[in-house]
Each structure stands twice: as C-alpha cells, then as structure tokens.
Coordinates of C-alpha atoms in Angstrom, one line a residue:
X1 CA 4.7 17.8 17.6
X2 CA 7.4 16.2 15.7
X3 CA 6.2 14.9 12.3
X4 CA 7.1 11.2 11.9
X5 CA 8.6 10.3 8.5
X6 CA 7.1 6.8 7.8
X7 CA 7.9 6.7 4.1
X8 CA 11.2 6.5 2.2
X9 CA 11.1 7.7 -1.4
X10 CA 7.9 7.6 -3.4
X11 CA 7.0 3.9 -3.9
X12 CA 5.5 1.3 -1.6
X13 CA 3.4 -1.8 -1.8
X14 CA 0.5 -3.4 0.1
X15 CA 1.0 -7.0 1.3
X16 CA -2.4 -8.5 1.3
X17 CA -2.6 -12.1 2.5
X18 CA -6.2 -13.2 1.9
X19 CA -4.9 -16.4 0.0
X20 CA -3.9 -19.9 0.8
X21 CA -1.3 -20.3 -1.9
X22 CA 1.2 -17.4 -1.6
X23 CA 4.8 -17.4 -0.6
X24 CA 5.9 -17.5 3.1
X25 CA 6.8 -14.2 4.7
X26 CA 10.5 -15.0 4.6
X27 CA 10.3 -15.5 0.8
X28 CA 8.2 -12.2 0.5
X29 CA 11.1 -10.4 2.1
X30 CA 13.5 -11.9 -0.5
X31 CA 11.1 -10.9 -3.3
X32 CA 10.7 -7.2 -2.0
X33 CA 14.4 -6.8 -1.4
X34 CA 15.2 -8.0 -4.9
X35 CA 12.6 -5.5 -6.3
X36 CA 14.1 -2.8 -4.1
X37 CA 10.7 -2.0 -2.6
X38 CA 11.2 -0.7 0.9
X39 CA 7.8 0.7 2.1
X40 CA 5.3 -2.1 2.9
X41 CA 1.7 -2.1 4.5
X42 CA -0.1 -5.0 6.0
X43 CA -3.7 -5.2 7.1
X44 CA -3.1 -6.7 10.4
X45 CA -0.4 -7.5 12.9
X46 CA 0.5 -11.1 12.0
X47 CA 3.5 -12.2 14.1
X48 CA 5.0 -14.4 11.4
X49 CA 5.3 -11.3 9.2
X50 CA 6.7 -9.1 11.9
X51 CA 9.4 -11.7 12.6
X52 CA 10.2 -12.2 9.0
X53 CA 10.8 -8.4 8.5
X54 CA 13.1 -8.3 11.4
X55 CA 16.7 -7.1 10.5
X56 CA 15.7 -6.5 6.9
X57 CA 15.6 -2.8 6.8
X58 CA 12.2 -2.8 5.1
X59 CA 9.8 -0.3 6.6
X60 CA 6.5 -1.6 7.7
X61 CA 3.1 -0.1 8.5
X62 CA 0.9 -2.6 10.5
X63 CA -2.8 -2.6 10.7
X64 CA -5.4 -2.6 13.5
X65 CA -8.3 -4.3 11.8
X66 CA -11.8 -2.7 12.0
X67 CA -13.1 -5.4 14.2
X68 CA -10.6 -4.4 16.9
X69 CA -11.6 -0.7 16.9
X70 CA -14.5 -1.0 19.4
X71 CA -12.3 -2.7 22.1
X72 CA -9.3 -0.5 21.6
X73 CA -11.5 2.6 21.6
X74 CA -13.3 1.7 24.8
X75 CA -10.3 0.6 26.9
X76 CA -7.0 2.5 27.0
X77 CA -5.4 -0.5 28.7
X78 CA -6.3 -2.7 25.8
X79 CA -4.7 -0.2 23.5
X80 CA -1.5 -0.2 25.6
X81 CA -1.4 -4.0 25.6
X82 CA -1.9 -4.2 21.9
X83 CA 0.9 -1.7 21.2
X84 CA 3.2 -3.6 23.6
X85 CA 2.4 -7.0 22.1
X86 CA 2.4 -6.1 18.4
X87 CA 4.7 -3.0 18.1
X88 CA 7.1 -2.6 21.1
X89 CA 7.9 -6.3 21.2
X90 CA 9.3 -6.2 17.6
X91 CA 11.2 -2.9 17.7
X92 CA 13.9 -1.9 16.8
X93 CA 14.7 -4.9 14.7
X94 CA 11.5 -4.8 12.7
X95 CA 11.2 -1.3 11.4
X96 CA 7.6 -0.7 12.3
X97 CA 7.1 2.9 11.0
X98 CA 3.4 3.3 11.2
X99 CA 0.1 1.9 12.5
X100 CA -3.0 2.1 10.3
X101 CA -6.1 2.3 12.6
X102 CA -8.8 0.6 10.7
X103 CA -9.3 0.6 6.9
X104 CA -11.9 2.6 4.9
X105 CA -14.0 3.0 8.1
X106 CA -15.8 6.2 7.2
X107 CA -18.2 6.7 4.2
X108 CA -20.0 3.5 3.8
X109 CA -21.8 1.9 6.8
X110 CA -21.5 3.5 10.3
X111 CA -20.7 0.2 11.9
X112 CA -17.2 1.3 13.1
X113 CA -17.3 5.0 12.6
X114 CA -18.0 5.9 16.1
X115 CA -15.0 4.0 17.4
X116 CA -12.4 5.3 15.0
X117 CA -11.3 8.5 16.8
X118 CA -11.2 6.9 20.3
X119 CA -9.0 4.0 18.9
X120 CA -6.7 6.6 17.2
X121 CA -6.3 8.5 20.4
X122 CA -5.8 5.5 22.7
X123 CA -3.1 3.9 20.4
X124 CA -1.4 7.3 20.0
X125 CA -1.4 7.9 23.8
X126 CA 0.0 4.4 24.3
X127 CA 2.8 5.1 21.9
X128 CA 3.5 8.4 23.7
X129 CA 3.7 6.8 27.1
X130 CA 6.1 4.3 25.7
X131 CA 8.1 7.1 24.1
X132 CA 7.4 5.8 20.6
X133 CA 5.3 8.5 19.2
X134 CA 8.3 10.2 17.4
X135 CA 9.1 6.8 15.7
X136 CA 5.7 5.3 14.8
X137 CA 3.1 7.3 12.8
X138 CA -0.7 7.0 13.3
X139 CA -2.9 7.0 10.2
X140 CA -6.2 5.6 8.8
X141 CA -7.0 5.1 5.1
X142 CA -10.1 6.4 3.5
X143 CA -11.8 5.3 0.3
X144 CA -13.3 7.9 -2.0
X145 CA -16.7 7.2 -0.5
X146 CA -16.0 10.0 2.1
X147 CA -16.4 12.6 -0.7
X148 CA -19.6 14.1 -1.9
X149 CA -18.3 15.0 -5.3
X150 CA -14.8 14.7 -6.8
X151 CA -15.0 16.3 -10.2
X152 CA -13.8 18.9 -11.0
X153 CA -11.3 18.4 -8.2
X154 CA -11.9 21.9 -6.8
X155 CA -15.6 21.1 -6.1
X156 CA -14.7 18.2 -3.7
X157 CA -16.0 18.2 -0.2
X158 CA -16.7 15.6 2.5
X159 CA -20.1 14.1 2.6
X160 CA -22.4 15.6 5.2
X161 CA -22.8 12.2 7.1
X162 CA -19.0 11.9 7.2
X163 CA -18.1 15.5 8.5
X164 CA -19.1 14.6 12.1
X165 CA -16.5 11.9 12.3
X166 CA -13.9 13.5 9.9
X167 CA -13.6 17.0 11.4
X168 CA -12.4 15.8 14.9
X169 CA -10.2 13.1 13.3
X170 CA -8.5 15.7 11.1
X171 CA -8.1 18.1 14.0
X172 CA -6.3 15.3 16.0
X173 CA -4.2 14.3 13.0
X174 CA -3.1 17.9 12.4
X175 CA -2.0 18.1 16.1
X176 CA 0.2 15.0 15.8
X177 CA 1.4 15.6 12.2
X178 CA -0.2 12.6 10.4
X179 CA -1.1 12.7 6.7
X180 CA -4.5 12.2 5.1
X181 CA -4.4 8.7 3.6
X182 CA -6.4 8.0 0.5
X183 CA -7.2 4.7 -1.4
X184 CA -7.5 6.0 -5.0
X185 CA -8.5 3.7 -7.9
X186 CA -8.7 5.2 -11.4
X187 CA -9.6 1.6 -12.4
X188 CA -12.9 1.8 -10.3
X189 CA -13.7 5.3 -11.4
X190 CA -13.4 4.3 -15.0
X191 CA -15.4 1.2 -14.5
X192 CA -18.3 3.2 -13.0
X193 CA -18.1 6.1 -15.5
X194 CA -17.0 4.6 -18.8
X195 CA -19.0 7.0 -20.8
X196 CA -17.5 10.1 -19.1
X197 CA -13.8 9.0 -18.6
X198 CA -11.3 8.3 -21.4
X199 CA -9.4 5.1 -20.5
X200 CA -6.2 6.7 -21.7
X201 CA -6.7 9.4 -19.0
X202 CA -7.0 6.6 -16.4
X203 CA -3.9 4.8 -17.7
X204 CA -1.5 7.8 -17.8
X205 CA -1.5 7.6 -21.6
X206 CA -1.6 10.6 -24.0
X207 CA -5.0 12.3 -23.9
X208 CA -6.6 15.8 -24.1
X209 CA -7.0 15.5 -20.3
X210 CA -9.3 17.6 -18.2
X211 CA -9.4 21.2 -17.0
X212 CA -10.6 22.5 -13.6
X213 CA -12.7 25.6 -14.5
X214 CA -12.2 27.1 -11.0
X215 CA -8.5 26.7 -10.5
X216 CA -7.7 26.7 -14.2
X217 CA -5.4 23.7 -13.6
X218 CA -5.0 21.0 -16.3
X219 CA -4.9 17.4 -15.5
X220 CA -3.4 14.8 -17.9
X221 CA -4.2 11.8 -15.6
X222 CA -7.1 10.8 -13.4
X223 CA -5.0 9.8 -10.3
X224 CA -3.6 13.4 -9.9
X225 CA -7.2 14.7 -10.2
X226 CA -8.4 12.2 -7.5
X227 CA -5.6 13.4 -5.2
X228 CA -6.2 17.0 -5.7
X229 CA -9.9 16.5 -5.0
X230 CA -8.8 15.1 -1.6
X231 CA -6.7 18.3 -1.1
X232 CA -9.8 20.4 -2.0
X233 CA -11.9 18.6 0.5
X234 CA -9.3 19.1 3.2
X235 CA -9.0 22.8 2.4
X236 CA -12.8 23.2 2.7
X237 CA -12.7 21.4 6.1
X238 CA -10.0 23.8 7.2
X239 CA -6.9 21.5 6.9
X240 CA -5.4 22.5 3.6
X241 CA -1.9 22.1 4.7
X242 CA -2.2 18.3 5.5
X243 CA -0.3 16.0 3.2
X244 CA -2.2 13.4 1.2
X245 CA -0.6 9.9 0.7
X246 CA -2.0 7.3 -1.6
X247 CA -2.3 4.2 0.6
X248 CA -3.8 2.0 -2.2
X249 CA -3.9 2.2 -6.0
X250 CA -3.7 -0.3 -8.7
X251 CA -5.3 -2.0 -11.7
X252 CA -6.9 -5.5 -12.1
X253 CA -5.3 -7.8 -14.6
X254 CA -8.4 -10.1 -15.0
X255 CA -12.1 -9.7 -14.4
X256 CA -15.6 -10.9 -15.0
X257 CA -17.5 -10.3 -18.3
X258 CA -18.7 -6.9 -17.2
X259 CA -15.1 -5.9 -16.2
X260 CA -13.7 -5.5 -19.7
X261 CA -11.1 -3.0 -18.6
X262 CA -9.5 -5.6 -16.3
X263 CA -6.8 -7.0 -18.6
X264 CA -3.2 -7.8 -18.1
X265 CA -2.2 -5.2 -20.8
X266 CA -4.1 -2.4 -19.0
X267 CA -2.7 -3.5 -15.6
X268 CA 0.8 -3.4 -17.0
X269 CA 0.2 0.0 -18.6
X270 CA -1.2 1.5 -15.4
X271 CA 1.5 0.2 -13.0
X272 CA 4.4 0.8 -15.4
X273 CA 3.3 4.4 -16.0
X274 CA 2.7 5.0 -12.3
X275 CA 6.2 3.9 -11.6
X276 CA 7.5 6.3 -14.2
X277 CA 5.4 9.1 -12.8
X278 CA 6.5 8.5 -9.2
X279 CA 10.2 8.4 -10.3
X280 CA 9.9 12.0 -11.4
X281 CA 9.5 13.0 -7.7
X282 CA 6.9 15.6 -8.4
X283 CA 3.7 16.7 -6.9
X284 CA 0.1 17.2 -8.4
X285 CA -1.1 20.3 -10.2
X286 CA -2.7 21.7 -7.0
X287 CA 0.4 20.8 -4.8
X288 CA 3.4 20.7 -7.1
X289 CA 5.9 20.9 -4.3
X290 CA 4.5 17.9 -2.3
X291 CA 6.2 14.9 -3.7
X292 CA 3.6 12.1 -4.2
X293 CA 3.9 9.0 -2.2
X294 CA 2.1 5.9 -3.2
X295 CA 1.5 2.3 -1.9
X296 CA 0.5 0.1 -4.8
X297 CA -2.1 -2.6 -4.3
X298 CA -0.8 -5.3 -4.2
X299 CA 2.1 -7.8 -4.1
X300 CA 0.0 -10.8 -4.9
X301 CA -3.2 -12.0 -6.6
X302 CA -5.2 -13.2 -3.5
X303 CA -7.4 -16.2 -4.4
X304 CA -9.6 -16.1 -1.3
X305 CA -10.8 -12.5 -1.5
X306 CA -14.6 -12.2 -2.0
X307 CA -16.4 -10.2 -4.6
X308 CA -15.9 -9.9 -8.4
X309 CA -13.0 -11.7 -10.2
X310 CA -11.1 -8.4 -10.4
X311 CA -10.7 -8.3 -6.6
X312 CA -8.5 -11.5 -6.8
X313 CA -6.3 -10.1 -9.6
X314 CA -4.6 -6.9 -8.4
X315 CA -1.2 -8.5 -7.7
X316 CA 2.0 -7.5 -9.4
X317 CA 3.1 -11.0 -8.7
X318 CA 1.5 -14.4 -9.0
X319 CA 1.3 -16.5 -5.8
X320 CA 4.6 -18.3 -6.6
X321 CA 6.4 -15.0 -6.8
X322 CA 6.7 -14.9 -10.6
X323 CA 5.6 -11.6 -12.2
X324 CA 2.0 -11.1 -13.3
X325 CA 3.3 -8.9 -16.2
X326 CA 6.4 -7.0 -16.8
X327 CA 6.8 -3.4 -15.3
X328 CA 10.5 -3.9 -14.5
X329 CA 10.5 -6.3 -11.6
X330 CA 12.0 -9.7 -12.0
X331 CA 10.3 -11.8 -9.4
X332 CA 11.1 -15.3 -8.6
X333 CA 11.7 -17.6 -11.5
X334 CA 9.3 -20.6 -12.1
X335 CA 9.7 -23.6 -9.8
X336 CA 11.3 -25.4 -12.7
X337 CA 14.0 -22.9 -12.7
X338 CA 14.6 -23.5 -9.1
X339 CA 14.7 -27.2 -9.7
X340 CA 17.3 -26.9 -12.4
X341 CA 19.5 -24.8 -10.1
X342 CA 19.2 -27.3 -7.4
X343 CA 20.1 -30.2 -9.7
X344 CA 23.5 -28.6 -10.5
X345 CA 26.3 -30.7 -9.2
X346 CA 29.3 -28.6 -8.2
X347 CA 32.5 -30.2 -9.5
X348 CA 36.2 -29.3 -8.9
X349 CA 36.9 -26.5 -6.4
X350 CA 33.3 -27.0 -5.0
X351 CA 33.3 -24.6 -2.1
X352 CA 34.2 -21.6 -4.2
X353 CA 31.7 -22.6 -6.9
X354 CA 28.9 -23.2 -4.3
X355 CA 29.4 -19.8 -2.8
X356 CA 29.3 -18.1 -6.2
X357 CA 26.2 -20.0 -7.2
X358 CA 24.3 -19.1 -4.0
X359 CA 25.3 -15.4 -4.3
X360 CA 24.3 -15.3 -8.0
X361 CA 20.9 -16.9 -7.4
X362 CA 20.0 -14.9 -4.3
X363 CA 21.0 -11.7 -6.0
X364 CA 18.8 -12.4 -9.0
X365 CA 15.8 -13.5 -6.9
X366 CA 16.1 -17.1 -8.2
X367 CA 16.3 -18.7 -4.8
X368 CA 14.0 -18.7 -1.8
X369 CA 15.5 -19.2 1.7
X370 CA 14.3 -22.8 1.6
X371 CA 16.1 -23.2 -1.8
X372 CA 19.4 -21.9 -0.4
X373 CA 19.2 -24.2 2.6
X374 CA 18.4 -27.2 0.4
X375 CA 21.4 -26.5 -1.9
X376 CA 23.8 -26.3 1.1
X377 CA 22.5 -29.6 2.5
X378 CA 22.6 -31.4 -0.7
X379 CA 26.1 -30.3 -1.5

C-alpha cells in the first residue's frame, strides 16, 4: 500500500468547538494562517468548518464521532454515504488529509470497542472505491488507558482487555500504512503522580531526568518517555515499525483547587518548550530518526466542556482569538483594537491608504473577515 502523508512539518493543533463564545470558522482560518499552523484536527465533520477551510491550503483531519461507529461498522453503504457527504463533496478545495475514526475508544469502557475495526475497514473501503485511499489517511487516537504500565518506557505493553481489539486493528493499520495515534498528557501524568514525577521533567525544564534500566536510554522530559512507551507496546505486539504520532498534548492554564499545576505560567512553559523541541526536527531516544509530529490541544478554551475546570482551559487562545499566554503567536488583538482601526477615517488619496490599511491589518491578524468587509463598506 502507499503510505499517505497527512502531516506537514512537526506542529499541528486541535480545533475543539465545545463552546458557545468562540470565533467563527472563517475567523479561525485567519487566526491559524497568521500563526502559520497548517495541520488541524476537528472532532466531527461540521460542514461550516469544511466550507471555511476551502481554498486555504490548511490540512484537515475530520472526525467520525464515537456515536457514529455502530452504524458505520454495521453497514458499508452508510460508510460510503458518509464519505461521499463529508469528504468527497469537499475535495479537492478543502484539503481533507485524514479521517479519525472515533476518539479514545479503547481502554476505558467497551461501549464502542466492538465497532471500531468494522468502522475503520468500511470507511477505508469506501475511500478505496472512490479512489481516495492514497489521499486520505485513516487513523484512530488512543489515550494512555490502553497501556498496562508505561514506566520505564521499555516495560510498556497493551492491557489484556485491550489486546483483543488492538491486535487486529494494528494488523489492518500496518497493511494500509497508518500510524499509531497517541493522546499524551504529561500534565495528567504529573497530576496523578506528583510524588513520583518532578514537574520540571514534565515541563521540558532542566532536571536530572530518568533512565530506562533495560534500554539504558536517558530521558530528559516526560513526553518523550510517554511516546517511547507506546513504541515499546507496539514492539511487544509485533508492530515495532509503526510510526507514533501525538494527536493531543497540552497543559491547562487554570484549574480547581486540587489542580495546583494548572497555571498560566506552567501552560506557557510547556507549550513554549514543546514548540522549541518540535522545531529541532528530532525523534525520541528510542526512535531518534523518526521526527516527532504533534497536534497541540487546543486552539480555544472551551467553556461548555464538562468535568474539572482544567478541561475548559487548554486553549492557546481565548474565545475572542487573543492569546491565553505568549508562546510566540500573536492572535487577534482585543475588540477595542479592532474598533480603533475601524474608526480611522482615510483622508487624501483614500483608495491607496485603504488598501494599505487592509493589507497591514490582515497580515498582522488584527482584522477578522467581518472587520475587513465593514471597513470597505464604511469607506
């Protein structure tokens, strides 16, 4: 099979939308292009998002939600219709490079476990019949709940109750050239093991690190150790050559009283150091030649997410598009900045000045699409 390359470079981001106060998809496109973030994952197949990404050059992975797995697994025609309606209909203008079949299906409850492989096969077969299997990659993201033990990394294996589902899934993915997708959170590992884990180790800060007694490899950060644990589990299962891609990682900037590590400073430190680590274009101690690819979680703080306060505070950006903290992205300026720009009256050779003003503001991420239209109309 021909392996689909669904990821450009090393850095991507998750576009979660469990919120009622975030920017429109059109404005999200402006935000991402200003930040030069090309790889984007969504958790569903919302058509307003698919339309907004049309003609942008941004590379999108769409999601088939867990609640759709039973239907798509049971009926190949339903899988074909889903692919036609939500992928084929938007190609090639919207660069849909992948389909994520479910999210974190294995390892917790078995509610959807039995439907995952069938859904994967039916969606892939639909793509193949439509001659799209060389363009669109099939994956599914796993949480660390699929592992029995992850430290030291070399000891990691899949849980006994997961193996029956994981082995045939890995076999199929190995046939079609798909990677193993891992949601890896040093933030959560530290929260659950504060006594055993140095927070500097979790934040990519200087620390004595950790050694794996079996492989004799040294780890200076927790994320690399989590990824190599996944490689060890894959090797134990017989799929040691499969690539691991991190489909979620991040750090909360605010939390409840029992989430003391969820601070803006820690979130900034983690995400800034993660960007620096990815810019080095290197692999992990166990797979030094496999350049690491990561999707950060997430674009926005999502105010309607359930659970502890930290769940609603993983965004690199606030709902209005301004930055949550500074890691090198500019974001949209505050609404007051937009208002001051809109209030400027162009004098003299007005057409030239208006064009200059629009280009300047778009280039710097100051203006949304609506802002530009309003400026032209008012002029």
